Short mmCIF file of C-alpha atoms and ligand atoms in Angstrom, two decimals:
data_model
loop_
_atom_site.label_atom_id
_atom_site.label_comp_id
_atom_site.label_asym_id
_atom_site.label_seq_id
_atom_site.Cartn_x
_atom_site.Cartn_y
_atom_site.Cartn_z
CA MET A 11 142.91 134.32 90.85
CA ASP A 12 144.50 134.47 87.46
CA GLU A 13 145.28 130.91 86.49
CA ARG A 14 143.79 131.12 83.06
CA LYS A 15 147.00 131.00 81.11
CA GLU A 16 147.51 127.40 82.04
CA ILE A 17 143.97 126.27 81.70
CA ALA A 18 143.20 123.43 79.27
CA ARG A 19 140.41 120.98 78.78
CA SER A 20 142.80 118.14 79.70
CA ASP A 21 143.21 119.62 83.18
CA PHE A 22 139.66 118.54 83.96
CA PRO A 23 138.42 115.00 84.42
CA ALA A 24 138.04 113.14 81.05
CA ASP A 25 134.37 112.25 81.57
CA PHE A 26 133.49 115.95 82.10
CA ALA A 27 130.27 117.31 80.63
CA TRP A 28 130.95 120.49 78.64
CA GLY A 29 128.32 122.69 77.10
CA ALA A 30 126.06 125.61 77.68
CA ALA A 31 122.55 126.18 79.07
CA THR A 32 119.29 127.78 78.06
CA ALA A 33 115.72 127.83 79.37
CA ALA A 34 112.51 127.30 77.49
CA TYR A 35 110.78 130.61 78.01
CA GLN A 36 114.03 132.52 77.40
CA VAL A 37 114.72 131.00 73.96
CA GLU A 38 111.83 129.11 72.44
CA GLY A 39 109.28 131.70 71.45
CA ALA A 40 106.41 130.05 69.50
CA TYR A 41 104.24 130.96 72.49
CA ARG A 42 101.02 129.93 70.84
CA ASP A 43 102.25 127.20 68.50
CA ASP A 44 101.02 123.61 68.52
CA GLY A 45 98.64 123.93 71.50
CA ARG A 46 101.03 125.44 74.07
CA GLY A 47 99.20 126.75 77.15
CA GLN A 48 99.96 129.99 78.99
CA SER A 49 102.54 130.22 81.75
CA ILE A 50 102.97 132.73 84.54
CA TRP A 51 105.81 134.33 82.54
CA ASP A 52 103.41 134.99 79.63
CA THR A 53 101.10 136.75 82.03
CA PHE A 54 103.87 138.63 83.80
CA SER A 55 105.68 139.79 80.68
CA HIS A 56 102.40 140.92 79.13
CA THR A 57 101.59 143.03 82.20
CA PRO A 58 102.68 146.63 81.61
CA GLY A 59 105.61 147.73 83.66
CA LYS A 60 106.87 144.27 84.66
CA THR A 61 109.69 143.84 82.09
CA GLU A 62 112.09 146.31 80.53
CA ASN A 63 110.64 147.83 77.35
CA GLY A 64 107.60 145.59 77.81
CA ASP A 65 109.66 142.76 76.26
CA THR A 66 108.08 139.27 76.25
CA GLY A 67 109.19 135.74 75.30
CA ASP A 68 106.54 135.52 72.53
CA VAL A 69 109.22 135.10 69.87
CA ALA A 70 112.41 135.13 71.97
CA VAL A 71 115.15 133.69 69.76
CA ASP A 72 112.79 131.38 67.95
CA HIS A 73 114.57 128.28 69.11
CA TYR A 74 111.38 126.29 68.77
CA HIS A 75 111.69 126.61 64.98
CA ARG A 76 115.50 126.90 64.74
CA TYR A 77 116.52 124.12 67.15
CA ASN A 78 118.11 122.09 64.36
CA GLU A 79 120.40 124.88 63.21
CA ASP A 80 121.11 125.69 66.92
CA VAL A 81 122.07 122.10 67.68
CA ALA A 82 124.34 121.99 64.60
CA LEU A 83 126.08 125.13 66.01
CA MET A 84 126.53 123.40 69.40
CA GLN A 85 128.21 120.52 67.61
CA GLU A 86 130.47 122.94 65.74
CA LEU A 87 131.48 124.53 69.03
CA GLY A 88 132.30 121.09 70.42
CA PHE A 89 129.73 120.65 73.20
CA ASN A 90 129.24 117.12 74.48
CA ALA A 91 126.27 118.19 76.61
CA TYR A 92 123.49 120.73 76.50
CA ARG A 93 121.25 121.90 79.27
CA PHE A 94 117.78 123.06 78.23
CA SER A 95 114.40 123.23 79.99
CA ILE A 96 111.05 121.77 79.14
CA SER A 97 108.01 124.06 79.15
CA TRP A 98 105.32 122.58 81.42
CA PRO A 99 102.47 124.39 79.65
CA ARG A 100 103.66 123.13 76.26
CA VAL A 101 103.26 119.58 77.53
CA LEU A 102 100.24 120.11 79.81
CA PRO A 103 98.49 123.30 78.67
CA ASN A 104 96.32 123.33 81.78
CA GLY A 105 99.03 122.09 84.09
CA ARG A 106 97.29 118.78 84.74
CA GLY A 107 95.13 116.40 82.71
CA LYS A 108 95.19 116.43 78.99
CA VAL A 109 98.62 115.94 77.41
CA ASN A 110 99.55 118.06 74.39
CA HIS A 111 101.44 115.53 72.33
CA LYS A 112 102.65 118.11 69.83
CA GLY A 113 104.47 119.85 72.66
CA LEU A 114 106.18 116.62 73.75
CA ASP A 115 107.04 115.92 70.08
CA PHE A 116 109.11 119.09 70.04
CA TYR A 117 111.29 117.89 72.90
CA GLU A 118 111.57 114.53 71.33
CA ARG A 119 112.85 116.16 68.14
CA LEU A 120 115.28 118.28 70.07
CA VAL A 121 116.62 115.29 72.06
CA GLU A 122 116.97 113.24 68.88
CA SER A 123 118.83 116.02 67.16
CA LEU A 124 121.24 116.32 70.16
CA LEU A 125 121.91 112.62 70.35
CA GLU A 126 122.56 112.35 66.59
CA LYS A 127 125.29 114.90 67.08
CA GLY A 128 126.84 113.26 70.09
CA ILE A 129 125.53 115.85 72.57
CA GLN A 130 124.07 114.51 75.83
CA PRO A 131 120.71 116.06 76.78
CA TYR A 132 120.40 117.53 80.29
CA ALA A 133 116.74 118.42 80.74
CA THR A 134 115.42 120.76 83.43
CA LEU A 135 111.77 120.15 84.16
CA TYR A 136 110.96 123.48 85.76
CA HIS A 137 112.71 126.70 84.85
CA TRP A 138 110.03 129.09 86.27
CA ASP A 139 107.25 128.76 83.65
CA LEU A 140 104.39 127.44 85.76
CA PRO A 141 101.11 126.86 83.83
CA GLN A 142 98.91 129.88 84.48
CA ALA A 143 95.99 127.53 85.16
CA LEU A 144 97.76 126.25 88.25
CA GLN A 145 98.72 129.74 89.35
CA ASP A 146 95.02 130.70 89.15
CA LYS A 147 94.39 128.11 91.92
CA GLY A 148 97.32 129.33 94.09
CA GLY A 149 100.31 127.87 92.30
CA TRP A 150 103.34 126.88 94.44
CA LYS A 151 101.69 128.27 97.57
CA GLU A 152 99.40 125.28 97.52
CA ARG A 153 100.10 121.58 97.93
CA PHE A 154 98.38 120.45 94.78
CA THR A 155 101.18 122.06 92.68
CA PRO A 156 103.99 119.69 93.81
CA GLU A 157 101.54 116.83 93.13
CA ALA A 158 100.84 118.22 89.66
CA PHE A 159 104.60 118.59 89.07
CA ALA A 160 105.14 114.88 89.77
CA GLU A 161 102.36 114.03 87.25
CA TYR A 162 103.99 116.29 84.60
CA THR A 163 107.36 114.69 85.38
CA ASP A 164 105.79 111.29 84.83
CA VAL A 165 104.41 112.34 81.39
CA VAL A 166 107.75 113.76 80.20
CA SER A 167 110.00 110.98 81.57
CA ARG A 168 107.85 108.18 80.15
CA ARG A 169 108.34 109.73 76.73
CA LEU A 170 112.01 110.72 77.02
CA GLY A 171 113.33 108.46 79.75
CA ASP A 172 115.11 106.20 77.31
CA ARG A 173 117.19 109.07 75.87
CA VAL A 174 117.77 111.90 78.36
CA LYS A 175 121.04 111.51 80.24
CA GLY A 176 120.71 114.20 82.88
CA TRP A 177 117.47 115.17 84.64
CA ILE A 178 117.22 118.35 86.70
CA THR A 179 113.97 118.70 88.60
CA LEU A 180 113.99 122.45 89.40
CA ASN A 181 116.02 125.44 88.40
CA GLU A 182 116.77 127.81 91.28
CA PRO A 183 113.81 127.37 93.63
CA TYR A 184 115.16 130.41 95.57
CA VAL A 185 114.31 132.66 92.58
CA SER A 186 110.84 131.17 92.13
CA ALA A 187 110.03 131.33 95.83
CA ILE A 188 111.75 134.47 97.04
CA ILE A 189 112.16 136.70 94.02
CA GLY A 190 108.74 135.60 92.61
CA HIS A 191 106.75 135.69 95.88
CA VAL A 192 108.59 137.93 98.39
CA GLU A 193 110.42 140.52 96.25
CA GLY A 194 107.92 140.33 93.36
CA ARG A 195 110.45 141.12 90.65
CA HIS A 196 109.60 137.84 88.93
CA ALA A 197 106.37 136.01 88.10
CA PRO A 198 103.99 135.57 89.75
CA GLY A 199 104.94 138.90 91.33
CA GLU A 200 103.72 138.49 94.92
CA GLN A 201 105.27 140.37 97.84
CA ASN A 202 104.58 138.30 100.86
CA MET A 203 106.99 136.28 103.05
CA ARG A 204 104.35 133.71 103.94
CA ALA A 205 103.64 133.08 100.22
CA GLY A 206 107.42 132.81 99.58
CA ILE A 207 108.05 130.27 102.34
CA ARG A 208 105.04 128.18 101.40
CA ALA A 209 106.29 128.23 97.77
CA ALA A 210 109.85 127.25 98.88
CA HIS A 211 108.56 124.21 100.74
CA HIS A 212 106.21 123.16 97.97
CA LEU A 213 108.94 123.55 95.36
CA LEU A 214 111.19 121.29 97.41
CA LEU A 215 108.38 118.83 97.90
CA GLY A 216 107.76 118.90 94.12
CA HIS A 217 111.41 117.93 93.68
CA GLY A 218 111.04 115.19 96.28
CA LEU A 219 107.91 113.75 94.64
CA ALA A 220 109.41 113.96 91.11
CA LEU A 221 112.75 112.27 91.89
CA PRO A 222 111.42 108.71 92.39
CA VAL A 223 109.22 109.11 89.30
CA LEU A 224 112.31 109.99 87.27
CA ARG A 225 114.26 107.07 88.66
CA ALA A 226 111.39 104.71 87.86
CA ASN A 227 110.81 106.00 84.31
CA SER A 228 114.43 106.41 83.22
CA ARG A 229 115.61 103.64 80.91
CA ARG A 230 119.19 104.81 80.41
CA ALA A 231 121.63 102.91 82.58
CA ASP A 232 123.89 106.01 82.88
CA ALA A 233 121.12 108.48 83.64
CA GLU A 234 121.63 110.92 86.51
CA PHE A 235 119.25 112.93 88.62
CA GLY A 236 119.61 116.18 90.48
CA ILE A 237 118.41 119.69 91.17
CA THR A 238 119.89 123.11 90.33
CA LEU A 239 120.29 125.77 92.99
CA SER A 240 121.27 129.43 92.69
CA THR A 241 124.10 130.34 95.01
CA THR A 242 126.09 133.27 96.23
CA TYR A 243 129.05 133.39 98.53
CA ALA A 244 127.96 135.72 101.26
CA GLU A 245 130.53 137.65 103.31
CA PRO A 246 130.17 140.50 105.80
CA GLY A 247 130.87 143.80 104.03
CA ASN A 248 132.65 145.21 107.08
CA ASP A 249 133.62 144.01 110.55
CA THR A 250 130.44 145.05 112.40
CA GLN A 251 128.06 142.55 114.04
CA GLU A 252 125.29 143.94 111.83
CA ALA A 253 127.17 143.03 108.65
CA TYR A 254 127.96 139.59 110.02
CA GLU A 255 124.29 138.95 110.82
CA ALA A 256 123.24 140.20 107.39
CA SER A 257 125.72 137.81 105.77
CA VAL A 258 124.23 134.90 107.70
CA ILE A 259 120.70 135.83 106.60
CA THR A 260 121.84 136.18 103.00
CA ASP A 261 123.61 132.80 103.10
CA GLY A 262 120.50 131.40 104.74
CA PHE A 263 118.02 132.51 102.14
CA GLN A 264 120.16 132.05 99.06
CA ASN A 265 121.97 128.80 99.93
CA ARG A 266 120.88 127.01 103.06
CA LEU A 267 117.04 127.36 102.74
CA PHE A 268 117.38 124.77 99.99
CA MET A 269 120.63 122.90 100.68
CA ASP A 270 119.77 122.09 104.31
CA PRO A 271 116.44 120.34 103.50
CA LEU A 272 118.01 118.54 100.53
CA PHE A 273 121.04 117.31 102.30
CA LYS A 274 120.08 117.36 105.98
CA GLY A 275 116.37 116.88 105.93
CA ARG A 276 115.66 120.08 107.90
CA TYR A 277 115.36 123.84 107.45
CA PRO A 278 118.29 126.01 108.62
CA ASP A 279 118.30 127.28 112.21
CA SER A 280 119.68 130.60 111.01
CA LEU A 281 116.25 131.40 109.47
CA SER A 282 113.93 129.71 111.98
CA LYS A 283 112.68 133.01 113.49
CA ILE A 284 111.55 134.13 110.07
CA ILE A 285 110.37 130.98 108.32
CA ASP A 286 109.15 128.40 110.83
CA GLN A 287 105.76 130.04 111.31
CA TYR A 288 105.00 129.74 107.61
CA LEU A 289 106.40 126.31 106.71
CA PRO A 290 103.55 124.02 105.61
CA ILE A 291 105.43 120.75 106.47
CA GLU A 292 103.37 117.56 106.62
CA SER A 293 104.55 114.25 107.89
CA GLY A 294 106.93 112.47 105.48
CA ASP A 295 107.83 115.62 103.50
CA MET A 296 111.35 116.11 104.75
CA GLU A 297 112.29 112.47 104.08
CA LYS A 298 111.09 112.83 100.52
CA ILE A 299 112.95 116.08 100.05
CA ALA A 300 116.19 114.65 101.42
CA ALA A 301 116.31 111.53 99.19
CA PRO A 302 119.84 111.08 97.79
CA LEU A 303 120.78 112.97 94.66
CA ASP A 304 123.20 111.89 91.97
CA PHE A 305 124.40 115.42 91.54
CA LEU A 306 123.85 118.95 92.76
CA GLY A 307 123.64 121.58 90.04
CA ILE A 308 125.25 124.88 91.08
CA ASN A 309 124.52 128.16 89.40
CA TYR A 310 126.97 130.84 90.46
CA TYR A 311 127.34 134.42 89.22
CA PHE A 312 128.60 136.69 92.01
CA ARG A 313 129.39 136.95 95.70
CA THR A 314 127.51 139.19 98.11
CA LEU A 315 129.04 141.61 100.61
CA ALA A 316 126.27 142.08 103.16
CA LEU A 317 126.10 145.20 105.27
CA ALA A 318 122.79 145.14 107.05
CA VAL A 319 119.34 143.58 107.02
CA GLU A 320 117.25 146.33 105.51
CA ASP A 321 113.75 144.87 105.59
CA ILE A 322 113.37 141.24 106.63
CA SER A 323 109.74 141.05 105.53
CA LYS A 324 111.00 141.51 101.95
CA ALA A 325 114.20 139.51 102.44
CA LYS A 326 116.00 142.77 101.65
CA ILE A 327 119.70 143.10 102.49
CA LYS A 328 121.81 146.17 102.12
CA THR A 329 125.03 145.30 100.25
CA ARG A 330 128.33 146.98 99.53
CA ARG A 331 130.04 147.66 96.24
CA VAL A 332 133.80 147.16 96.03
CA GLU A 333 135.87 150.13 94.95
CA GLY A 334 137.87 149.30 91.84
CA ALA A 335 136.21 145.93 91.24
CA GLN A 336 134.74 144.98 87.90
CA TYR A 337 130.97 144.69 87.63
CA THR A 338 128.96 143.05 84.82
CA GLU A 339 126.05 144.76 83.11
CA MET A 340 123.76 143.18 85.69
CA ASP A 341 125.77 145.09 88.31
CA TRP A 342 127.12 141.79 89.64
CA GLU A 343 130.67 141.84 90.94
CA VAL A 344 133.16 139.72 89.02
CA ASN A 345 134.67 137.62 91.79
CA PRO A 346 135.96 134.14 90.84
CA GLU A 347 137.34 133.67 94.39
CA GLY A 348 133.73 133.76 95.59
CA PHE A 349 133.01 130.85 93.23
CA TYR A 350 135.98 128.90 94.55
CA ASN A 351 134.93 129.65 98.16
CA LEU A 352 131.34 128.65 97.50
CA LEU A 353 132.34 125.39 95.93
CA LYS A 354 134.59 124.55 98.87
CA MET A 355 131.86 125.48 101.28
CA VAL A 356 129.22 123.34 99.53
CA HIS A 357 131.61 120.41 99.46
CA GLN A 358 132.52 120.77 103.10
CA ASP A 359 129.02 121.39 104.52
CA TYR A 360 126.92 119.11 102.30
CA LYS A 361 129.20 116.63 100.54
CA PRO A 362 127.13 116.20 97.34
CA ALA A 363 128.20 113.04 95.48
CA LYS A 364 128.88 115.12 92.44
CA ILE A 365 128.58 118.79 91.37
CA LEU A 366 127.67 120.06 87.92
CA ILE A 367 128.09 123.77 87.26
CA THR A 368 124.76 124.20 85.58
CA GLU A 369 125.11 127.95 84.99
CA ASN A 370 127.92 130.51 85.02
CA GLY A 371 128.51 133.39 82.77
CA ALA A 372 128.22 137.18 82.36
CA ALA A 373 126.28 139.97 80.65
CA PHE A 374 128.29 142.71 79.01
CA PRO A 375 127.19 145.08 76.25
CA ASP A 376 128.05 143.56 72.88
CA VAL A 377 128.48 145.25 69.52
CA LEU A 378 127.97 143.38 66.28
CA GLU A 379 130.67 144.55 63.84
CA GLU A 380 131.78 143.80 60.36
CA GLY A 381 135.03 141.82 60.53
CA GLN A 382 136.98 140.64 57.47
CA GLY A 383 134.09 139.61 55.36
CA LYS A 384 132.03 138.30 58.25
CA PRO A 385 130.32 139.68 61.30
CA VAL A 386 132.17 139.50 64.63
CA VAL A 387 131.48 140.32 68.26
CA HIS A 388 134.49 141.10 70.40
CA ASP A 389 133.61 140.38 74.05
CA PRO A 390 136.85 140.36 76.03
CA ASP A 391 135.11 140.92 79.39
CA ARG A 392 132.91 137.88 79.04
CA LEU A 393 135.86 135.81 77.79
CA ASN A 394 137.87 136.87 80.75
CA TYR A 395 134.98 136.15 83.13
CA ILE A 396 134.62 132.60 81.73
CA GLN A 397 138.29 131.82 81.83
CA GLU A 398 138.69 133.04 85.40
CA HIS A 399 135.70 131.07 86.59
CA PHE A 400 136.93 127.91 84.80
CA GLY A 401 140.14 128.52 86.74
CA ALA A 402 138.33 128.83 90.07
CA ALA A 403 136.40 125.59 89.40
CA LEU A 404 139.60 123.81 88.40
CA LYS A 405 141.31 124.91 91.59
CA ALA A 406 138.39 123.59 93.66
CA SER A 407 138.36 120.36 91.66
CA ARG A 408 142.06 119.81 92.26
CA GLU A 409 141.39 120.21 95.98
CA GLY A 410 138.84 117.36 95.87
CA VAL A 411 135.51 119.04 95.07
CA PRO A 412 133.83 116.51 92.75
CA ILE A 413 132.94 118.81 89.82
CA LYS A 414 131.95 116.83 86.78
CA GLY A 415 130.47 119.30 84.26
CA TYR A 416 130.22 122.90 83.28
CA PHE A 417 127.41 124.62 81.37
CA VAL A 418 128.10 128.23 80.41
CA TRP A 419 125.13 130.59 80.66
CA SER A 420 124.17 131.03 78.03
CA PHE A 421 124.46 129.32 74.70
CA LEU A 422 122.53 132.20 72.99
CA ASP A 423 121.59 135.75 73.89
CA ASN A 424 117.99 135.57 75.09
CA PHE A 425 115.07 137.00 77.07
CA GLU A 426 116.63 137.83 80.40
CA TRP A 427 113.41 137.76 82.50
CA ALA A 428 112.51 141.21 83.94
CA TYR A 429 115.42 142.74 81.97
CA GLY A 430 113.91 141.64 78.65
CA PHE A 431 116.38 141.65 75.79
CA SER A 432 118.51 144.40 77.34
CA LYS A 433 121.11 142.00 78.84
CA ARG A 434 123.14 139.60 76.70
CA PHE A 435 124.62 136.52 78.26
CA GLY A 436 125.29 134.42 75.16
CA ILE A 437 128.56 133.12 73.85
CA VAL A 438 126.61 133.30 70.62
CA TYR A 439 125.16 136.68 69.62
CA VAL A 440 121.63 136.90 68.37
CA ASP A 441 120.70 139.75 66.05
CA TYR A 442 117.07 139.95 67.23
CA PRO A 443 115.53 141.57 64.11
CA THR A 444 116.93 138.81 61.79
CA GLN A 445 117.54 136.02 64.34
CA ARG A 446 120.97 135.60 62.87
CA ARG A 447 123.42 133.80 65.17
CA VAL A 448 127.06 135.07 65.35
CA VAL A 449 129.59 133.23 67.49
CA LYS A 450 131.23 135.80 69.82
CA ASP A 451 134.96 135.74 70.59
CA SER A 452 134.14 133.98 73.86
CA GLY A 453 132.31 131.24 71.90
CA GLN A 454 135.31 130.86 69.58
CA TRP A 455 137.68 130.58 72.52
CA TYR A 456 135.39 127.94 74.04
CA GLN A 457 135.50 126.02 70.80
CA ARG A 458 139.35 126.10 70.80
CA PHE A 459 139.41 125.09 74.43
CA LEU A 460 137.06 122.15 73.77
CA ARG A 461 139.23 121.07 70.86
CA GLY A 462 142.17 121.00 73.13
CA GLU A 463 143.86 123.95 71.55
CA GLY A 464 144.09 125.92 74.83
C1 FCB B 514 119.80 132.57 86.52
C2 FCB B 514 118.70 131.94 85.66
C3 FCB B 514 118.89 132.00 84.16
C4 FCB B 514 119.48 133.36 83.74
C5 FCB B 514 120.69 133.71 84.59
C6 FCB B 514 121.34 135.01 84.18
O1 FCB B 514 119.28 132.96 87.68
O2 FCB B 514 118.55 130.57 86.08
O3 FCB B 514 117.64 131.73 83.58
O4 FCB B 514 118.48 134.30 83.82
O5 FCB B 514 120.34 133.75 85.97
#
């Protein structure tokens, strides 16, 4: 799928949101500043053996202190939108109760700075950093957490509801629920299917409780509300029945476990044997979860070629690598066709009113070099990845998929969760010892693209 030569900004709808994305714990640092409470990611990253090199988000890329210079760089690159997340424990250090106004002040300064520069704020309320105080009482496994999430949403949206354009309740509940509670590679690090399924339902319920709060508190006439899901395009890795079944389970866990409740008000039949016994559904929950969305946020990175279900109790699937295909540093196959197929599938099966690509991008090893009088980072693989995926989205859009925005992951190199700082996704390089920002070739291409220079 090589359509990149023709690709131009003017091919996309005029009212398209263009920018990049980050998340609070990955970029902010300042983990003890101004009354911030502790999150499950502070606990997890400070536990020996949980992250590569023992890396933590204590300092990250110091965006908390450098947001102004970072927003100025976004303006230089030509963004008209920026997706960031709000740290729950910065706003409510204990998860509930007393509000930390200094924490809210930071987001107000950030939003003001964006608006001054003509960049529309898209705020994610939950990008995995649950206050540790709530985790200590059971976290997402328990029903008080979605209730607490709605309270937190109320606090934030009362303060910022007159200025934030896009509201995203949750980022990738699949990762919180399944990677955090079943696989255990992410905080809180449990390995238990029951815990994962309870978390999945309570995350969705949290979304369902937060949505009407956002709609009530928003005071921007053009505000829009949605949720961001991680996705993969799952295909059988060969023509056996086993591979076919594994692809159905992969698609079930990674896509339909969340899309079916949100758009159809029920959990997918393909998973019923595994999940029904654990789902803590109470009367009225599914109606709340399935309330209409203004947009669906799609994060896409790779497709999955499933071979066999290895261990269902850990949601573990055996997958196949493709001979000769390119893989990113995350070992994710570069496959823009999978993106196109996924977008078509979502449109056909769920018909969201509007789709925003809330994350897409790639990690490759980067080298900071001295160019002619200034530092440069040549990242042809990332540039190629971005161009090909723009092309795939454009193709889907031309065939009627209502895509209305694209946020590249990520604006800056940052703390890549369990991989620490070993994986760089930024279109802007960060020299961690000095915190210096250097726009990579991919970022410079994006700037030219956004200027209409092709
Ligand atoms: C997504 C996350 C984001 C980042 C990218 C690479 O799953 O939402 O924070 O880690 O993957």
